[in-house]
N, CA, C and O atoms as a DFTB+ gen file, in Angstrom:
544 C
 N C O
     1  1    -166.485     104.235     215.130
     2  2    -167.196     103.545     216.190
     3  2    -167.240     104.461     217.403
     4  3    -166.196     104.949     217.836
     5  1    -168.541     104.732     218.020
     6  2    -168.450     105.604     219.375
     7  2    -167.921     104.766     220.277
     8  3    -167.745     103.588     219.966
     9  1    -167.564     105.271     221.619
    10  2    -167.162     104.763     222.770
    11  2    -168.315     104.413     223.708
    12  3    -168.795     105.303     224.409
    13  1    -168.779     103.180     223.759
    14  2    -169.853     102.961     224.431
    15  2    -169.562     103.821     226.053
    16  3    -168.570     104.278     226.622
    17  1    -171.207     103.705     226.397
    18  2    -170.950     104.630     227.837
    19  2    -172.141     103.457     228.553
    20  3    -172.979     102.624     228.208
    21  1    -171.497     104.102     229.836
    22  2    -172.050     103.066     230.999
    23  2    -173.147     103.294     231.014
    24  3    -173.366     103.820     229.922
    25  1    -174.284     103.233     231.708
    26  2    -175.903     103.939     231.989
    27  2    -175.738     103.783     233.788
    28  3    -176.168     102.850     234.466
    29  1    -174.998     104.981     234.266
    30  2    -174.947     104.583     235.717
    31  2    -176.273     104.653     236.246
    32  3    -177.242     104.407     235.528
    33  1    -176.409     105.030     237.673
    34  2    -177.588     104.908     238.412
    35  2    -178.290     104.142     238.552
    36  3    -179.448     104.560     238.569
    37  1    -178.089     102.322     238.771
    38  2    -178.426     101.730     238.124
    39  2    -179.281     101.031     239.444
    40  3    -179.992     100.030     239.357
    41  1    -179.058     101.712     240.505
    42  2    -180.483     101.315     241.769
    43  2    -181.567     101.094     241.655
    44  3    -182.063     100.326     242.480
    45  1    -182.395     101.645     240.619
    46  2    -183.500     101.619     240.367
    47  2    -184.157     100.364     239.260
    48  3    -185.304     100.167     238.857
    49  1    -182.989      99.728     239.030
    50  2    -182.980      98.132     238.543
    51  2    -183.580      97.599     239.393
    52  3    -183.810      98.063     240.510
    53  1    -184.133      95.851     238.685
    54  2    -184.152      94.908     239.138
    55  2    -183.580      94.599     240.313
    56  3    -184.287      94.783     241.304
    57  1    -182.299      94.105     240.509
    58  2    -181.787      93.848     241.581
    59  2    -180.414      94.430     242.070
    60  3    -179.300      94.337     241.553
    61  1    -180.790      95.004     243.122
    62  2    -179.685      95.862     244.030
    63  2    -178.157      95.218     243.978
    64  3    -177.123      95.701     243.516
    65  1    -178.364      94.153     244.519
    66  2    -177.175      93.470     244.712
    67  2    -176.162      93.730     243.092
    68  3    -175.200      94.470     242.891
    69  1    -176.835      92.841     242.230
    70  2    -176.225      93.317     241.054
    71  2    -175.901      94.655     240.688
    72  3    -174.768      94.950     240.309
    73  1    -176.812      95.468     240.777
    74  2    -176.192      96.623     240.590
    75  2    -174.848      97.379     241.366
    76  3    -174.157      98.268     240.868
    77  1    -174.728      96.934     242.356
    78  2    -173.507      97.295     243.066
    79  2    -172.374      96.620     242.783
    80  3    -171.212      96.962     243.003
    81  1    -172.804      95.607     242.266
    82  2    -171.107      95.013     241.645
    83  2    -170.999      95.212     240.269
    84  3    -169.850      95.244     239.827
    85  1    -172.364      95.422     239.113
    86  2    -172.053      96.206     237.982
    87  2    -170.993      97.373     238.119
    88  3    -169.944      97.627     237.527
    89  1    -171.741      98.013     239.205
    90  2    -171.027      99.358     239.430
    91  2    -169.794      99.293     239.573
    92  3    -168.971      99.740     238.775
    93  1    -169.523      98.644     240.760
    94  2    -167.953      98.610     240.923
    95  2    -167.404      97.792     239.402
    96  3    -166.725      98.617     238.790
    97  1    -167.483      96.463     238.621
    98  2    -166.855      96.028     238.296
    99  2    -166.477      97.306     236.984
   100  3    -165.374      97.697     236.602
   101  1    -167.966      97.749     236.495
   102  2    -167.381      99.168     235.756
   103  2    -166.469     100.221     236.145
   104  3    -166.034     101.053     235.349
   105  1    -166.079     100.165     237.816
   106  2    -164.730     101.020     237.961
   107  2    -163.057     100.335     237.236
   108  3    -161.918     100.765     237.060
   109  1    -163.776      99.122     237.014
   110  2    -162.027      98.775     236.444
   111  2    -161.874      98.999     235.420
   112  3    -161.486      98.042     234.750
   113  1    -162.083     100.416     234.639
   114  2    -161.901     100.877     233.584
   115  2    -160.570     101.994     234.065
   116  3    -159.638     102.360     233.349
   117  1    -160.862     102.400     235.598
   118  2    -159.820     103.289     236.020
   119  2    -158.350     102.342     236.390
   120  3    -157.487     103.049     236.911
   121  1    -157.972     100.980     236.214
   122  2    -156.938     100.715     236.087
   123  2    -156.366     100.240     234.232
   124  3    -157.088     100.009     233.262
   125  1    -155.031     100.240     234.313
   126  2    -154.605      99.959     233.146
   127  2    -153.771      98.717     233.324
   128  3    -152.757      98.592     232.638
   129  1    -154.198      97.575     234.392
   130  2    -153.746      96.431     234.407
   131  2    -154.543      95.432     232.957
   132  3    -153.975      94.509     232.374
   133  1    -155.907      95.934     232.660
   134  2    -156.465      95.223     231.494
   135  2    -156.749      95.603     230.447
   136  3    -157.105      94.952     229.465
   137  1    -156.561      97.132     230.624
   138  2    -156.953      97.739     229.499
   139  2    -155.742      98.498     228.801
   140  3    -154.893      99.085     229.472
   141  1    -155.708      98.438     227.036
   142  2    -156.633      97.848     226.333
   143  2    -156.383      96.494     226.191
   144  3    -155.214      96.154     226.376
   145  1    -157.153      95.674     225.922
   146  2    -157.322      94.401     225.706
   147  2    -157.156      93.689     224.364
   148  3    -158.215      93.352     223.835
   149  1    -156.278      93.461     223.857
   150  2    -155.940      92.914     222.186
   151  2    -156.381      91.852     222.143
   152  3    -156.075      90.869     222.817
   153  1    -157.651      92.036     220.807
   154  2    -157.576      90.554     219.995
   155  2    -156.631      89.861     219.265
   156  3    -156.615      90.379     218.148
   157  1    -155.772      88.883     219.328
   158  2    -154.264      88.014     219.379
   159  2    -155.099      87.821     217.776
   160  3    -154.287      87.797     216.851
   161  1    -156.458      87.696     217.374
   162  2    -156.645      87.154     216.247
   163  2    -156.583      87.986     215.045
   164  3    -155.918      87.832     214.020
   165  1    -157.186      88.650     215.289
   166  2    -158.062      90.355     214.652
   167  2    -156.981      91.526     214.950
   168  3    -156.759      92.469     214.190
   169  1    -156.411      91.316     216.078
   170  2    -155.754      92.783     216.339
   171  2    -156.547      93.859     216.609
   172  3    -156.025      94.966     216.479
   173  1    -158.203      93.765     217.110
   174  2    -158.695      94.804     217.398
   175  2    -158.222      95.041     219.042
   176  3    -157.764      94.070     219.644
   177  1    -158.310      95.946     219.519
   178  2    -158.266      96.423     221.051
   179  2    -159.515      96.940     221.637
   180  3    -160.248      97.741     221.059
   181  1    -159.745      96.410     222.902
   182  2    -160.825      97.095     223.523
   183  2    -160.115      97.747     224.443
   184  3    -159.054      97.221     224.778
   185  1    -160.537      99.136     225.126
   186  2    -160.309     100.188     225.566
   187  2    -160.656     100.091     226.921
   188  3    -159.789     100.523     227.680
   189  1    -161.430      99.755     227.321
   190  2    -162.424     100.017     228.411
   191  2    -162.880      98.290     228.638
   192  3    -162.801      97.324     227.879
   193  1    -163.529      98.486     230.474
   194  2    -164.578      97.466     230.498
   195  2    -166.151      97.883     229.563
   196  3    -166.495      97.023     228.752
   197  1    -166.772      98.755     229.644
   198  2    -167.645      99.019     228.508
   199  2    -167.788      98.601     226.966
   200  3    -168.761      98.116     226.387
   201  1    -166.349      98.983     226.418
   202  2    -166.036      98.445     224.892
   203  2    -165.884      97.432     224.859
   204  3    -166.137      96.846     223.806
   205  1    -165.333      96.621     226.128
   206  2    -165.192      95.291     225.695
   207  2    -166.468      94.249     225.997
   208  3    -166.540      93.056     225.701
   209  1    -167.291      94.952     226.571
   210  2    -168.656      94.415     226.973
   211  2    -169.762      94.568     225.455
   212  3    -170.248      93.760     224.663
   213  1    -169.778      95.343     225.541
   214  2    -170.426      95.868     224.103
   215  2    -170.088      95.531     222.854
   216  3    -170.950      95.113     222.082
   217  1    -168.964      95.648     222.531
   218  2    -168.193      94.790     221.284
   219  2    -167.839      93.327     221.592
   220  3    -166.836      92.870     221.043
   221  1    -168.527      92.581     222.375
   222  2    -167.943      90.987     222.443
   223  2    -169.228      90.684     222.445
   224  3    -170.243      91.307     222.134
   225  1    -168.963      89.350     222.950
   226  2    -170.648      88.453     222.857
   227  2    -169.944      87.547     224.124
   228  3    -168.777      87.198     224.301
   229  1    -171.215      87.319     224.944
   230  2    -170.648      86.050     225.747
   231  2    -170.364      84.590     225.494
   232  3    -170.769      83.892     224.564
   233  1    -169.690      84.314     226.373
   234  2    -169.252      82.769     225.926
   235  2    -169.951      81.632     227.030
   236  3    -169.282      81.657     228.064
   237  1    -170.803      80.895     227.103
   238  2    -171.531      80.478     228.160
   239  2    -171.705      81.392     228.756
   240  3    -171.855      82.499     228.240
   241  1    -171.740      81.079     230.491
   242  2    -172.013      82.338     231.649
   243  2    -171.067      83.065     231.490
   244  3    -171.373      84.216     231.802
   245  1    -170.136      82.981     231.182
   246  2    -169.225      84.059     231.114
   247  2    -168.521      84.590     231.828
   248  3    -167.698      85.358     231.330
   249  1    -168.551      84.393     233.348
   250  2    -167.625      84.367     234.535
   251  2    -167.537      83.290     235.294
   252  3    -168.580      82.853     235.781
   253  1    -166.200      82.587     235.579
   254  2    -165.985      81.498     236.032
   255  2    -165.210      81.723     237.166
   256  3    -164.091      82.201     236.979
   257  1    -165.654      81.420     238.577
   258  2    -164.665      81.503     239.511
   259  2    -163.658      80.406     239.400
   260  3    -164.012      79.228     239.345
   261  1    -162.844      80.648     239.377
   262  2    -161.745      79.710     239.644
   263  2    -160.644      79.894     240.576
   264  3    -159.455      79.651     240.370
   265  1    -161.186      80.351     241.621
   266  2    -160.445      80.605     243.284
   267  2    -160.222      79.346     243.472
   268  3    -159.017      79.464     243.693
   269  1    -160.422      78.174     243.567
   270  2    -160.003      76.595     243.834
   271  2    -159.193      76.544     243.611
   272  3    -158.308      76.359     244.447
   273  1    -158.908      76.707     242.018
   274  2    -157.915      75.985     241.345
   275  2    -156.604      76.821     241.490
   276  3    -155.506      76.329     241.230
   277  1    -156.779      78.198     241.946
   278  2    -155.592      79.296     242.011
   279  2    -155.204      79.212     243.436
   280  3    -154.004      79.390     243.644
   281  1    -155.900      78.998     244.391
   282  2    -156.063      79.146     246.040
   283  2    -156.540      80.345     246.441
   284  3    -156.972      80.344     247.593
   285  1    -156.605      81.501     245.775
   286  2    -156.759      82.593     246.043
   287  2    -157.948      83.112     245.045
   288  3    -158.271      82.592     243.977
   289  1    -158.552      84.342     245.705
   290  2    -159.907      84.587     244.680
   291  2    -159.006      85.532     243.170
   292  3    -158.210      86.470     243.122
   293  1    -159.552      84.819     242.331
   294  2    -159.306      84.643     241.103
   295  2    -160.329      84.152     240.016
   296  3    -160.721      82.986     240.033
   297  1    -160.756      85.049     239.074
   298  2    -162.279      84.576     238.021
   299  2    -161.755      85.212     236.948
   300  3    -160.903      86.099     236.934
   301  1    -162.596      84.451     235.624
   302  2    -162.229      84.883     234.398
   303  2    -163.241      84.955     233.949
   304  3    -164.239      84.458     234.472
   305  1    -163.238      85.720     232.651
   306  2    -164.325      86.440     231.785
   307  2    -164.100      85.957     230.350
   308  3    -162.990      86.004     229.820
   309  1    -164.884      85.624     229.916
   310  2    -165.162      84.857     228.614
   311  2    -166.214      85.751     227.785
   312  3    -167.310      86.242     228.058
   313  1    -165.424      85.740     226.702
   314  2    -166.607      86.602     225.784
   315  2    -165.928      86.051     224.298
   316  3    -164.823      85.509     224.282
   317  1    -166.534      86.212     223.376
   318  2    -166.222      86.230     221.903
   319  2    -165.948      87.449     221.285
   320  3    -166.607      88.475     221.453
   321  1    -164.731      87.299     220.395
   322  2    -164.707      89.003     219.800
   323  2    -165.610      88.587     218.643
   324  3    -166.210      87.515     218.562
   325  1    -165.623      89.674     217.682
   326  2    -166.670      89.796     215.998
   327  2    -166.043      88.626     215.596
   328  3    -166.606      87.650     215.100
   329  1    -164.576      88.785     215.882
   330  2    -163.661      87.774     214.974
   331  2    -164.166      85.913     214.830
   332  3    -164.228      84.953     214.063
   333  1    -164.409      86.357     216.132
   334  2    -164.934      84.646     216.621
   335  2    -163.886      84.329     217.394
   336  3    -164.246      83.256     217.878
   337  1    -162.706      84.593     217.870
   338  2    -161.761      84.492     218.716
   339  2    -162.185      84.629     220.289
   340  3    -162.754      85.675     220.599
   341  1    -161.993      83.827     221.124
   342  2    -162.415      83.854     222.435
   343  2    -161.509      84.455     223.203
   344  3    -160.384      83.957     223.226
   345  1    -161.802      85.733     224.056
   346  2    -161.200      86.629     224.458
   347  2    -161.049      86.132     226.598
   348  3    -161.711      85.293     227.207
   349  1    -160.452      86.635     226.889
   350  2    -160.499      86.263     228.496
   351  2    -159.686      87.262     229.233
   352  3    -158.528      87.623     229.020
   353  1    -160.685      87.702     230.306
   354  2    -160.094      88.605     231.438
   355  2    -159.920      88.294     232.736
   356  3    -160.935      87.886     233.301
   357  1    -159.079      88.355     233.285
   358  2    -158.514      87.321     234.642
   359  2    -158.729      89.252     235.641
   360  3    -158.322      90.396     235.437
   361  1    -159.617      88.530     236.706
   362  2    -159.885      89.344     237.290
   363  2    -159.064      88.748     238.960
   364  3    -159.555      87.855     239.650
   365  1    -157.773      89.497     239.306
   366  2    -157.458      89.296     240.577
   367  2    -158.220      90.294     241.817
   368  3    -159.080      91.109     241.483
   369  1    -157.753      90.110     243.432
   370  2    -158.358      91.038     244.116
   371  2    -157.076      92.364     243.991
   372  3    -157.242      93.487     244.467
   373  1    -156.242      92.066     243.499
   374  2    -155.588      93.370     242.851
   375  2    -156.133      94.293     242.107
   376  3    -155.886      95.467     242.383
   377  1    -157.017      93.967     240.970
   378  2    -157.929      94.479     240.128
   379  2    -158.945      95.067     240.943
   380  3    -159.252      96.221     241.245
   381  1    -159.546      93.461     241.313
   382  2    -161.159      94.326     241.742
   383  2    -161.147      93.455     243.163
   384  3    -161.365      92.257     243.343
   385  1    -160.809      94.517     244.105
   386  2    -160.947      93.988     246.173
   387  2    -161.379      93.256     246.325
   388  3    -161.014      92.251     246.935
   389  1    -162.910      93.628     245.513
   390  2    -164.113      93.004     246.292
   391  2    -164.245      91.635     245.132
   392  3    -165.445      91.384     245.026
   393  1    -163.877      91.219     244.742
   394  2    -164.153      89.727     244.038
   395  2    -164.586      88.606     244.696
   396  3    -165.284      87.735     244.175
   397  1    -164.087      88.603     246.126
   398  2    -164.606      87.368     247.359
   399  2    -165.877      87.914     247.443
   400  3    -166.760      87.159     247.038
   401  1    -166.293      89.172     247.911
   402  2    -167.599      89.521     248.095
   403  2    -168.738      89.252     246.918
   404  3    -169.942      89.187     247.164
   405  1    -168.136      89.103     245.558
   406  2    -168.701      89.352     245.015
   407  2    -169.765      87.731     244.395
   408  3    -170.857      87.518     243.867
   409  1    -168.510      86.896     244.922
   410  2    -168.825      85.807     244.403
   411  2    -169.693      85.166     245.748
   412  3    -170.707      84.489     245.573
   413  1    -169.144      85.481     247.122
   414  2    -170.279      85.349     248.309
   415  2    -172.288      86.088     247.801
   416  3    -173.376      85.719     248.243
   417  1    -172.045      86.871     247.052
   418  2    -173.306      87.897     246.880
   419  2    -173.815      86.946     245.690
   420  3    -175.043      86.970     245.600
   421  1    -173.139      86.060     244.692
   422  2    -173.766      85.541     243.578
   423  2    -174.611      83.813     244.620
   424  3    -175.645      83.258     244.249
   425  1    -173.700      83.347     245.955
   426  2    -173.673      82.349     246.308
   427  2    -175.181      82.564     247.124
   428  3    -176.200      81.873     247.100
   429  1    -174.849      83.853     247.866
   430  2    -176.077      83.938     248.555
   431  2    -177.786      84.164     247.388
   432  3    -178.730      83.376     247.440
   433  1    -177.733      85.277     246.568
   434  2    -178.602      85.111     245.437
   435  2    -179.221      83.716     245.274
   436  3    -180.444      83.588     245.219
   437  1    -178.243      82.495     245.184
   438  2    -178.345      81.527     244.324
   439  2    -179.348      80.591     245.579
   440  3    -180.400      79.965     245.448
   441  1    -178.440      80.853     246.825
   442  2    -180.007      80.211     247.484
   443  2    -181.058      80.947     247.789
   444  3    -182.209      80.586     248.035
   445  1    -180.625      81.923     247.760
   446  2    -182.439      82.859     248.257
   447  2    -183.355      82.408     247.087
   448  3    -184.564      82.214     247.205
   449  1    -182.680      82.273     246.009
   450  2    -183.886      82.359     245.043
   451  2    -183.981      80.785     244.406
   452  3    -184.716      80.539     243.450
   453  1    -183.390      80.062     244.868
   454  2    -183.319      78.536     244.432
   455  2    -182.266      78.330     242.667
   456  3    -182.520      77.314     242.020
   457  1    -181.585      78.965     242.300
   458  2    -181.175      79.376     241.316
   459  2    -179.644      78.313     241.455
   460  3    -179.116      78.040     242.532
   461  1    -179.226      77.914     240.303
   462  2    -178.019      77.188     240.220
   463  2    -176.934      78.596     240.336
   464  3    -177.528      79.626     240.018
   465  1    -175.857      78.756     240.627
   466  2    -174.786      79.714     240.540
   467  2    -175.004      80.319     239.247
   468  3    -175.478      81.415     238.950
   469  1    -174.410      79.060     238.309
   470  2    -174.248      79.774     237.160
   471  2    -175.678      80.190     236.280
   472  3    -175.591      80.895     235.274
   473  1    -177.116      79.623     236.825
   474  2    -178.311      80.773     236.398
   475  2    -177.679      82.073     236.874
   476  3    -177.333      82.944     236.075
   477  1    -177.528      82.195     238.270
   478  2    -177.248      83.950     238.851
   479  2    -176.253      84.094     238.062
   480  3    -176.734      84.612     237.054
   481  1    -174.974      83.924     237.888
   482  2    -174.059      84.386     237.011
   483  2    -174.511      85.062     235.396
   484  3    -174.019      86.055     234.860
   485  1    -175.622      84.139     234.852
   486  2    -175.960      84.396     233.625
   487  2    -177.067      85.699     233.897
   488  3    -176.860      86.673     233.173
   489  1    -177.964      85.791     234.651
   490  2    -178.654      86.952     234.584
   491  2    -177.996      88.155     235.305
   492  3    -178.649      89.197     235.240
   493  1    -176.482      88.217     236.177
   494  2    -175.987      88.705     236.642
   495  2    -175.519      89.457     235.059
   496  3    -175.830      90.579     234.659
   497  1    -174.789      88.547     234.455
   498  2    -174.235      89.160     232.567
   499  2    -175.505      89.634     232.335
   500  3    -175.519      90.806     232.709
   501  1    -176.333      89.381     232.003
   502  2    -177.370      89.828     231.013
   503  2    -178.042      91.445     231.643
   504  3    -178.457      92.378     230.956
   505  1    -177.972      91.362     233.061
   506  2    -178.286      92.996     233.545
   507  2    -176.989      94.107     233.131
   508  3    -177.052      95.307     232.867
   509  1    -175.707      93.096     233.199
   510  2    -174.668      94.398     233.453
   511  2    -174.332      94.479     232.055
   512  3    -173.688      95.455     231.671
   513  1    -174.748      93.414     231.090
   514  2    -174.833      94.229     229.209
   515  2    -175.937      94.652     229.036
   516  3    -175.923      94.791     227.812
   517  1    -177.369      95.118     229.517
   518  2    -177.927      95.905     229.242
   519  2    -177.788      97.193     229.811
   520  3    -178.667      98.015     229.550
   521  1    -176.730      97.557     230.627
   522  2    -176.586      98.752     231.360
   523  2    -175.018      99.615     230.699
   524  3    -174.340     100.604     230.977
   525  1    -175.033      98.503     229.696
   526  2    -174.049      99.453     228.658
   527  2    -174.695      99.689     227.507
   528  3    -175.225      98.886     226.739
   529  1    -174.611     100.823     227.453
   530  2    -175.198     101.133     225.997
   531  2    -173.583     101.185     224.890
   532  3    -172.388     101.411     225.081
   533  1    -174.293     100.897     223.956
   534  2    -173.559     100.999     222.716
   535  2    -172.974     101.600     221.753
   536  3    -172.025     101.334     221.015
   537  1    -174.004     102.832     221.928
   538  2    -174.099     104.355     220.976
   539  2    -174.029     103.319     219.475
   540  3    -173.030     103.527     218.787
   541  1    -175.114     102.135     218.899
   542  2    -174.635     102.053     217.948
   543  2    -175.640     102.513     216.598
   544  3    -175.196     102.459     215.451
């Protein structure tokens, strides 16, 4: 299996905003607080935010803030492995700073364009898995 690769430069997208938090959220490949990521079912590991984008499938929208329920900004990532096992990545502002910003940038989106959150959330996923390629 190759190591999927990012497709940076990704300004020249659709929408800016997204692309700047694609970008960054693809820097959390440079910590090893999540990576690699074991399937508990399968025993496969993902390596990277890339591999694990590319080798999963989403699960609904697929990012859920759940800063309420924690008090503090705090979201998780939902995806399916091959296995069919539902995988989850808990993203703190330890991980990634900007997570308040990020979820302010999905809030603002959502009224500029009349859009429910979780529409922006879902086309927010659907730009930042087409900006991984697969090598498959």
């Amino acid at each position: 299996m190759e190591e999927p690769t990012f497709c940076g430069n990704l300004r020249d997208r659709n929408n800016l905003r997204f692309s700047e938090y694609i970008e960054l959220f693809q820097s959390i490949d440079d910590t090893d607080m999540l990576f690699p990521k074991p399937c508990r079912a399968c025993g496969r590991n993902f390596y990277s935010i890339s591999d694990y984008i590319c080798y999963t499938s989403p699960k609904g929208h697929s990012i859920e803030d759940a800063s309420g329920v924690m008090q503090k900004p705090f979201t998780m990532m939902y995806r399916h492995c091959a296995c069919g096992n539902t995988l989850v990545l808990t993203f703190t502002e330890a991980i990634f700073p900007r997570l308040g910003n990020f979820w302010s940038m999905v809030e603002q989106e959502a009224e500029e364009t009349g859009k429910s959150t979780q529409e922006v959330v879902l086309e927010f996923m659907k730009q930042w898995e087409l900006t991984v390629r697969c090598g498959l």
